[in-house]
mmCIF file of C-alpha atoms and ligand atoms in Angstrom:
data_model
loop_
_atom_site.group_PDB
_atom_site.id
_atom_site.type_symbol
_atom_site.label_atom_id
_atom_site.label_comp_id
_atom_site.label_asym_id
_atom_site.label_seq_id
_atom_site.Cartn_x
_atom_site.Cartn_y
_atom_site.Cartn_z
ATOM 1 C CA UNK A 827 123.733 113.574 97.725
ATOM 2 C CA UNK A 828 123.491 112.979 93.997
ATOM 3 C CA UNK A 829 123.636 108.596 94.479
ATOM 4 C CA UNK A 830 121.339 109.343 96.856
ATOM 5 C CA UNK A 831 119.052 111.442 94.529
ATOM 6 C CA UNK A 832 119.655 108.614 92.058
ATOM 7 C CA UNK A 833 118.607 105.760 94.448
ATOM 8 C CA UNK A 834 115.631 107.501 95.312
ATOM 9 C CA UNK A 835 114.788 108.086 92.046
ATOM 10 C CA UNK A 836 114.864 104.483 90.860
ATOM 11 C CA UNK A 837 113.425 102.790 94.094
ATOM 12 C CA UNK A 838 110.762 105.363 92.714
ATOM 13 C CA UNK A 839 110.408 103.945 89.144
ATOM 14 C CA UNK A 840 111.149 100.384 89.926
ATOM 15 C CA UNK A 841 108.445 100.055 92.586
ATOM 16 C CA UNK A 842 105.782 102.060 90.627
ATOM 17 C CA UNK A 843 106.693 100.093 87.123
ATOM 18 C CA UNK A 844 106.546 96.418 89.350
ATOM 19 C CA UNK A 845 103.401 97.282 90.514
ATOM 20 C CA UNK A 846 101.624 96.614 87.064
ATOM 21 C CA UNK A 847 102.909 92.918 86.114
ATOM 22 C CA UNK A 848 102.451 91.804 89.717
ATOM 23 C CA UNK A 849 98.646 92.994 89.740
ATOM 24 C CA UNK A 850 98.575 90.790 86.901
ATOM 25 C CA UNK A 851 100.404 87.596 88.847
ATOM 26 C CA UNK A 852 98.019 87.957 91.696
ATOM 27 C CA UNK A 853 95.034 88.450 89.780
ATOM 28 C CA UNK A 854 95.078 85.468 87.556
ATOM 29 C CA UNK A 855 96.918 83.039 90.362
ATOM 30 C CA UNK A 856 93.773 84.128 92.034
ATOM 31 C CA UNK A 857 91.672 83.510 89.342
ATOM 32 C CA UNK A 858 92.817 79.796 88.706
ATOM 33 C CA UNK A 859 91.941 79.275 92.088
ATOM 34 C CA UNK A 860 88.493 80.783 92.463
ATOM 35 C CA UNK A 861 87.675 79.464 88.630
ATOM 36 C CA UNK A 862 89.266 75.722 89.161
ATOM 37 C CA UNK A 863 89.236 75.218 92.749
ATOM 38 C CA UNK A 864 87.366 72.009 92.108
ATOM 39 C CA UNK A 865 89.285 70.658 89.285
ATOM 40 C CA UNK A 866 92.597 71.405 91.107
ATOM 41 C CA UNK A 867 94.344 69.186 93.558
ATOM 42 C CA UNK A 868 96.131 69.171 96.843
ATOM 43 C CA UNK A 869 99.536 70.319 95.416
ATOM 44 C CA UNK A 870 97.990 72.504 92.809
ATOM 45 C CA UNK A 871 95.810 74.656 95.665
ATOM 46 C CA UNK A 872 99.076 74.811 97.494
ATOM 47 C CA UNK A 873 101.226 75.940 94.739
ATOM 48 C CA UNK A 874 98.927 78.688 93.814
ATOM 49 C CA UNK A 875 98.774 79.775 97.674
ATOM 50 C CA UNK A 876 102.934 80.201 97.381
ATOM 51 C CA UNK A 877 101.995 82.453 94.263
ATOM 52 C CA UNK A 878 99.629 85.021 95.519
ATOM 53 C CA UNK A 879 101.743 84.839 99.139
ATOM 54 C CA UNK A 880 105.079 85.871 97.119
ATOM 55 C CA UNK A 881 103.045 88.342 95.441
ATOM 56 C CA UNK A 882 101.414 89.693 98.589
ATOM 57 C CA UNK A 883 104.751 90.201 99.995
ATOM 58 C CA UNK A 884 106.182 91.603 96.916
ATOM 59 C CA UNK A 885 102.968 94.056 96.805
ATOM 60 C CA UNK A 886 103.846 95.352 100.706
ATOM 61 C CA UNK A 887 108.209 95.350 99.465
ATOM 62 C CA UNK A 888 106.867 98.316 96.475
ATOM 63 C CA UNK A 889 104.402 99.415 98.908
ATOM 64 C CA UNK A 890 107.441 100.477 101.401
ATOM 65 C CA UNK A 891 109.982 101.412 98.580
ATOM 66 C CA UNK A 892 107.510 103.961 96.955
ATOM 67 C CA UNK A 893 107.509 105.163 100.522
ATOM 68 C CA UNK A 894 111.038 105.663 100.696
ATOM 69 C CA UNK A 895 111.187 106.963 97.356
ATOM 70 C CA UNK A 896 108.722 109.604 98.219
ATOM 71 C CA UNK A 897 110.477 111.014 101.719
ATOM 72 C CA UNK A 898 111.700 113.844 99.369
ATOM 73 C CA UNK A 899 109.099 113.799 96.626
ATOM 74 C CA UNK A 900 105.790 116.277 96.271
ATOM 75 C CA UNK A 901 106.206 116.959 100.361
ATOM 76 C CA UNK A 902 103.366 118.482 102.398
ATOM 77 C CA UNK A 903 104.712 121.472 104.186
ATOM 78 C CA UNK A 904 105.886 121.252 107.751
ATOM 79 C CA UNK A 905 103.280 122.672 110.110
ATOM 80 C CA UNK A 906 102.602 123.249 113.692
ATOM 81 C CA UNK A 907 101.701 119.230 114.863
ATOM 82 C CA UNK A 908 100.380 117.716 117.925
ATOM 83 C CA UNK A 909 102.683 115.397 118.793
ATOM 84 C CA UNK A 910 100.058 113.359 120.879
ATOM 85 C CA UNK A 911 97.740 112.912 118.181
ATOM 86 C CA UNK A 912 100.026 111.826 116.106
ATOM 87 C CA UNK A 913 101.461 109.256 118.590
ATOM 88 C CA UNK A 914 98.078 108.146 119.306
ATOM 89 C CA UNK A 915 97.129 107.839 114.759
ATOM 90 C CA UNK A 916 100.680 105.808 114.912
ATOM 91 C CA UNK A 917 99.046 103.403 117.918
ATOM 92 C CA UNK A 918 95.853 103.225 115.929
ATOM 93 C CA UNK A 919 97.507 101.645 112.788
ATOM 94 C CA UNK A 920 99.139 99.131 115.084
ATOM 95 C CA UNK A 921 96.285 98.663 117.428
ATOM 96 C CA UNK A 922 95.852 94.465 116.241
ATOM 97 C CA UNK A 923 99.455 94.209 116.359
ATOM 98 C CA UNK A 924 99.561 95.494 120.292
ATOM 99 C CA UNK A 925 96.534 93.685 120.855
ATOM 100 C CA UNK A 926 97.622 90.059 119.603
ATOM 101 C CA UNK A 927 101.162 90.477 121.344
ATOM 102 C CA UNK A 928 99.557 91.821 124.392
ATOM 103 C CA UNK A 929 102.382 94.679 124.336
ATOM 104 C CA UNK A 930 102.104 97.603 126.859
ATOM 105 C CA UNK A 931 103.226 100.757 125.950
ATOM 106 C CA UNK A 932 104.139 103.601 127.667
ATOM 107 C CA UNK A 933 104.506 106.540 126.628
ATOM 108 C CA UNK A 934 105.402 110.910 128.038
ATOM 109 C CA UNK A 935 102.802 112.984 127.240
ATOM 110 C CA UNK A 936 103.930 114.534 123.460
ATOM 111 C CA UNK A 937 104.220 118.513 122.661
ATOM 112 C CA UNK A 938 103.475 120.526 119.717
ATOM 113 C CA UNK A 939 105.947 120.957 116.951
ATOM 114 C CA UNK A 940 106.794 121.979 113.836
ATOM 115 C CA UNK A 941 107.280 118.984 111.656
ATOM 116 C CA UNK A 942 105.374 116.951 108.436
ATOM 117 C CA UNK A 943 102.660 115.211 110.396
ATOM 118 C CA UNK A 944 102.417 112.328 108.027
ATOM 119 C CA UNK A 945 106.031 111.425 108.118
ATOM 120 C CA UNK A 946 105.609 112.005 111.815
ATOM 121 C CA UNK A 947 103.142 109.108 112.203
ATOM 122 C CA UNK A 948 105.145 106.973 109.810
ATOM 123 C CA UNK A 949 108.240 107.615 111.754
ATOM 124 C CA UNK A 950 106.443 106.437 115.187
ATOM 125 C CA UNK A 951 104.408 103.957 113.586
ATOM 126 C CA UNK A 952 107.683 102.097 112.149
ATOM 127 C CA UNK A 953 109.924 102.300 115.281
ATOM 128 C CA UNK A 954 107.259 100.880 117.734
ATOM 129 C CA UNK A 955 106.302 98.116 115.327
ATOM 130 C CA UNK A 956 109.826 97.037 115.611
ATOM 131 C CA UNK A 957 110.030 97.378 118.890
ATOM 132 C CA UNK A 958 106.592 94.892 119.216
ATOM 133 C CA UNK A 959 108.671 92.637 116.811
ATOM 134 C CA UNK A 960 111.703 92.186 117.665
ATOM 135 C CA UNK A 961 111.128 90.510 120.968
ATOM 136 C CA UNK A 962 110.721 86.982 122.464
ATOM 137 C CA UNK A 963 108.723 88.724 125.720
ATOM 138 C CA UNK A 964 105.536 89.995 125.952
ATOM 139 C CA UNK A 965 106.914 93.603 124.989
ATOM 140 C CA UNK A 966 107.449 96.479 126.630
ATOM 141 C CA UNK A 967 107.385 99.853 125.101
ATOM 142 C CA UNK A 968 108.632 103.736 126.460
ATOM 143 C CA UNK A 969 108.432 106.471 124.318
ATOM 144 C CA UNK A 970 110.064 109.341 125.981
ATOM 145 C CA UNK A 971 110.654 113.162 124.995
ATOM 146 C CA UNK A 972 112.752 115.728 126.063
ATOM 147 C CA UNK A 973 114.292 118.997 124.677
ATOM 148 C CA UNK A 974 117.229 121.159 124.532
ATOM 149 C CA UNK A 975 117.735 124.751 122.938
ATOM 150 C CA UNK A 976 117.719 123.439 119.072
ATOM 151 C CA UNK A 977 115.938 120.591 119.678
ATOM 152 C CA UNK A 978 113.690 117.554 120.518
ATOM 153 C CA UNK A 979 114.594 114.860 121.433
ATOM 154 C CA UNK A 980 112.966 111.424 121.196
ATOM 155 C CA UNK A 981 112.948 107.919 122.299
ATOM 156 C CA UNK A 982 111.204 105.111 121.776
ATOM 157 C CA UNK A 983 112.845 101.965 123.790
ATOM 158 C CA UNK A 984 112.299 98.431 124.152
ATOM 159 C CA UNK A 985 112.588 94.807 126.220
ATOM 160 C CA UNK A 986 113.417 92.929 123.284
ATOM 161 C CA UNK A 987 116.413 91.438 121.443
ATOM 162 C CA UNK A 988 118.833 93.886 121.097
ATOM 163 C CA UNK A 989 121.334 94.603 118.574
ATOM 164 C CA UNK A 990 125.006 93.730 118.275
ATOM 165 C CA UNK A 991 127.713 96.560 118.857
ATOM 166 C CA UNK A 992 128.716 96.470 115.216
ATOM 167 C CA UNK A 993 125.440 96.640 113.514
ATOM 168 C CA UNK A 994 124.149 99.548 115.461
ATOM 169 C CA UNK A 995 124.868 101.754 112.739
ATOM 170 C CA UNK A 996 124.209 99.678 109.374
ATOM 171 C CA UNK A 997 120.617 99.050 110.118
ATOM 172 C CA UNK A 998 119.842 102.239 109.257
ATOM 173 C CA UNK A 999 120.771 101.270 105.549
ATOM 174 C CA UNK A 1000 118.137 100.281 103.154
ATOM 175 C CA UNK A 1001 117.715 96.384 102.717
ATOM 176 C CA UNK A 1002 119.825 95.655 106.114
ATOM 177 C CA UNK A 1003 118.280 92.957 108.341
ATOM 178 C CA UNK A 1004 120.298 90.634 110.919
ATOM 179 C CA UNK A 1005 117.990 88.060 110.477
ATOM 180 C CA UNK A 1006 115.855 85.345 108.009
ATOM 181 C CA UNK A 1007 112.361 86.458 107.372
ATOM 182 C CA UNK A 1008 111.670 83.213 108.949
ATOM 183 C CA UNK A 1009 112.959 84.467 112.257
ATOM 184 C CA UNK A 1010 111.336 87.611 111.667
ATOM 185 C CA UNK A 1011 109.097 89.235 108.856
ATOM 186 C CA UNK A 1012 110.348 92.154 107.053
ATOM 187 C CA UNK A 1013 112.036 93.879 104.358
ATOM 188 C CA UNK A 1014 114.416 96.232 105.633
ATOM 189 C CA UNK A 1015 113.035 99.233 104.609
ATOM 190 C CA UNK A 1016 111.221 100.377 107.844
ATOM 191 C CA UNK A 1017 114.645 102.679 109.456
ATOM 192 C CA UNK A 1018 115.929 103.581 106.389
ATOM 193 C CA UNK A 1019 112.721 105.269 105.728
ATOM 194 C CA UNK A 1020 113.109 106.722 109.554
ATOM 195 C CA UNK A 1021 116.637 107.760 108.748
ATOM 196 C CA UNK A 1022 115.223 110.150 105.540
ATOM 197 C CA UNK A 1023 112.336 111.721 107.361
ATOM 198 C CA UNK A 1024 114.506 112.991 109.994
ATOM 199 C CA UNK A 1025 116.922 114.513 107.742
ATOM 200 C CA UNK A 1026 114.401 116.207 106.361
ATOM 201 C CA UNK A 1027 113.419 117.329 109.887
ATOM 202 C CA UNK A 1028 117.244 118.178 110.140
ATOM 203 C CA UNK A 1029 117.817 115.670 113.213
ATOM 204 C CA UNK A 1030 119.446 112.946 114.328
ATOM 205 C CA UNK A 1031 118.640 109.131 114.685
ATOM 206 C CA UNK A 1032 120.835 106.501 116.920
ATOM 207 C CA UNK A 1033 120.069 103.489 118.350
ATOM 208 C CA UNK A 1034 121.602 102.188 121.852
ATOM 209 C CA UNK A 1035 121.338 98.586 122.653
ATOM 210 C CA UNK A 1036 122.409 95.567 124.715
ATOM 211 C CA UNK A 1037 121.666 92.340 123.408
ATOM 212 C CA UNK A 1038 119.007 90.129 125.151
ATOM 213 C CA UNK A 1039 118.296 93.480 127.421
ATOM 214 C CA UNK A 1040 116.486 95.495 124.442
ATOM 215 C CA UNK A 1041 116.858 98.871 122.447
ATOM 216 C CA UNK A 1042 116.342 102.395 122.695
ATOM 217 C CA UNK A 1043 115.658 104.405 119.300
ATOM 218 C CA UNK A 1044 116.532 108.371 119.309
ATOM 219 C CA UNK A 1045 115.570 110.646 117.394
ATOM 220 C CA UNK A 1046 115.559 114.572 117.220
ATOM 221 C CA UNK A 1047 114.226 116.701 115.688
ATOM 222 C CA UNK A 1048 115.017 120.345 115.159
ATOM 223 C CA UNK A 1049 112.877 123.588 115.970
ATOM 224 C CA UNK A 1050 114.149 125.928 113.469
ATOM 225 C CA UNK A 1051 111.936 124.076 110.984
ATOM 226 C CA UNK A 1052 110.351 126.923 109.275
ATOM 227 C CA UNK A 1053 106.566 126.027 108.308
ATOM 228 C CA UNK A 1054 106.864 126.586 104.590
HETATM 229 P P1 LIG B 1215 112.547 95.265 108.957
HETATM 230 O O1 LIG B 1215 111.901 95.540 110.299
HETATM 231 O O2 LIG B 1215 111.578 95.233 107.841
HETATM 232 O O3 LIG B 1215 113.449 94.093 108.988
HETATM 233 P P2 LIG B 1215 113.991 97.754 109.432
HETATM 234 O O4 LIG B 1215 114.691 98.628 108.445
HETATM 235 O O5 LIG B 1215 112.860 98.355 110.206
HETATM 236 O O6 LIG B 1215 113.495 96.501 108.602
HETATM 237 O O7 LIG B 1215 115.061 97.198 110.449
HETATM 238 C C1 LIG B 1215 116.296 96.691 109.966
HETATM 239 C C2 LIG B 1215 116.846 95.652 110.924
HETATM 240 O O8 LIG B 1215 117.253 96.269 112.161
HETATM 241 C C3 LIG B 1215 115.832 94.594 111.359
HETATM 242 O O9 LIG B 1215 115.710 93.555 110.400
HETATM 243 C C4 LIG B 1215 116.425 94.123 112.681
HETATM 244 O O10 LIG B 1215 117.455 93.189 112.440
HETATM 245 C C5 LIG B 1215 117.041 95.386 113.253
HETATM 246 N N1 LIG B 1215 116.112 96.051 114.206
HETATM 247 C C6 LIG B 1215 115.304 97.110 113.959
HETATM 248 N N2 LIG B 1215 114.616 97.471 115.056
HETATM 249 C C7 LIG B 1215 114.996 96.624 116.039
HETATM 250 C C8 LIG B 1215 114.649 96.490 117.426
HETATM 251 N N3 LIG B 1215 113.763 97.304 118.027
HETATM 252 N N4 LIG B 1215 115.262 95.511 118.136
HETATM 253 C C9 LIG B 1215 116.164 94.683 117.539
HETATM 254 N N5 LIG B 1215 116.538 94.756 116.253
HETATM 255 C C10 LIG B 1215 115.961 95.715 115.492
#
C-alpha cells in the first residue's frame, strides 16, 4: 500500500512538474514554424514536425499519468449512477474512433448503481477503446452485465487479437504493453488506471482471452458502496 501511495504520489508530481517545460517545447517548435516557415527547408519543416509530434505525445503520456495519479486524490463521492448514461457519455468520447473503424457495438441494457460516475465513464471509455484497437477486423464489441448478491458484474468483450496466457495478468501493470507503438499507439496506462478505479469500487478486474479469437474484460463492482 505505502509503494503504492508513493508511486501515485510521484506519477502525480512528475506529470504536473513536465507539463511546464514541454508547453514551452511545443510552443516555440511551433513558433519557428509559423514565424520561419518560408525561410525553412524541407528537412527543417520536417524536423520541427518530429518536435511538436514527440511533444504531443508526451502532452497525452502526463495527460494519462495525472489521471492515474488522481484515482485516489480529491475523489467525488460515490452516488447513485445510471449506468446507461454513463455507457452512452463513454460512446460519445469515442464516437470518431467507432465511426472511422466502422466498429459495432453491442451492448445489455445498464442498471443503476452506486459508484463515482466519472471514473465510471473513464473505466468504459478505456476498455472499449482497446477493444476498437486492438484488432485487425472490423471490430466487434459486447458489453454485458450481470449480478450476484455482493455484486455486479461486467464485461466488455472483443473480436480482436487476443492476449497470450502469460500476460493476462501483467497488463494490468502500469507501463505494460506487448507491442511497439508502431504496431499499436499507446502508453500503457489505460488498465492500470482501470485496475485503481475498481479497487476503489472494491471489485475485481480479469481478462479472458484466446489469441487471434479476441478478449473479454471483467469487471465488478460491489454494492455495499456506501454513497459518502
Ligand atoms: P495501451 O492501450 O495504451 O497500450 P493499456 O494499459 O490500456 O495501454 O493496455 C496494456 C496492454 O494490454 C496493451 O498495450 C495491449 O498489449 C494489451 N491489451 C489491452 N487491451 C487489449 C485488448 N482488448 N486486446 C488485446 N490486447 C489488449
Amino acid at each position: 500500500a505505502r509503494s503504492n501511495a508513493e508511486l501515485e504520489q510521484f506519477a502525480f508530481i512528475a506529470s504536473h512538474d513536465l507539463q511546464e517545460p514541454l508547453r514551452m517545447i511545443s510552443c516555440y517548435a511551433q513558433l519557428l514554424e509559423k514565424k520561419y516557415n518560408d525561410k525553412l527547408d524541407k528537412d527543417a519543416r520536417e524536423f520541427i514536425w518530429f518536435i511538436v509530434d514527440g511533444a504531443h505525445r508526451m502532452q497525452q503520456l502526463i495527460n494519462e499519468l495525472l489521471i492515474y495519479s488522481r484515482v485516489n486524490k480529491n475523489v467525488k463521492p460515490f452516488t447513485l449512477v445510471k449506468g446507461q448514461k454513463i455507457l452512452m457519455d463513454s460512446l460519445k468520447n469515442l464516437e470518431f474512433k467507432i465511426k472511422d473503424t466502422h466498429a459495432k457495438v453491442n451492448y445489455d441494457p445498464m442498471p443503476e448503481i452506486i459508484a463515482d460516475a466519472s471514473q465510471l465513464t473513464q473505466l468504459f471509455q478505456n476498455l472499449i477503446n482497446n477493444a476498437i484497437k486492438f484488432t485487425k477486423n472490423v471490430p466487434e464489441v459486447n458489453i454485458t452485465v450481470s449480478e450476484n448478491l455482493d455484486e455486479w458484474i461486467f464485461s466488455v468483450a472483443d473480436n480482436g487479437i487476443g492476449i497470450q496466457n502469460d500476460c493476462l495478468e501483467s497488463i494490468f501493470e502500469i507501463f505494460r504493453r506487448l507491442h511497439t507503438r508502431e504496431e499499436y499507439c499507446g502508453s500503457g496506462i489505460g488498465l492500470s488506471i482501470c485496475k485503481k478505479i475498481i479497487e476503489r469500487h472494491k471489485g475485481r478486474i480479469w481478462v479472458e482471452s484466446e489469441v487471434d479469437k479476441g478478449s473479454r474484460f471483467i469487471f465488478t463492482i460491489s454494492k455495499y458502496l456506501s454513497r459518502e
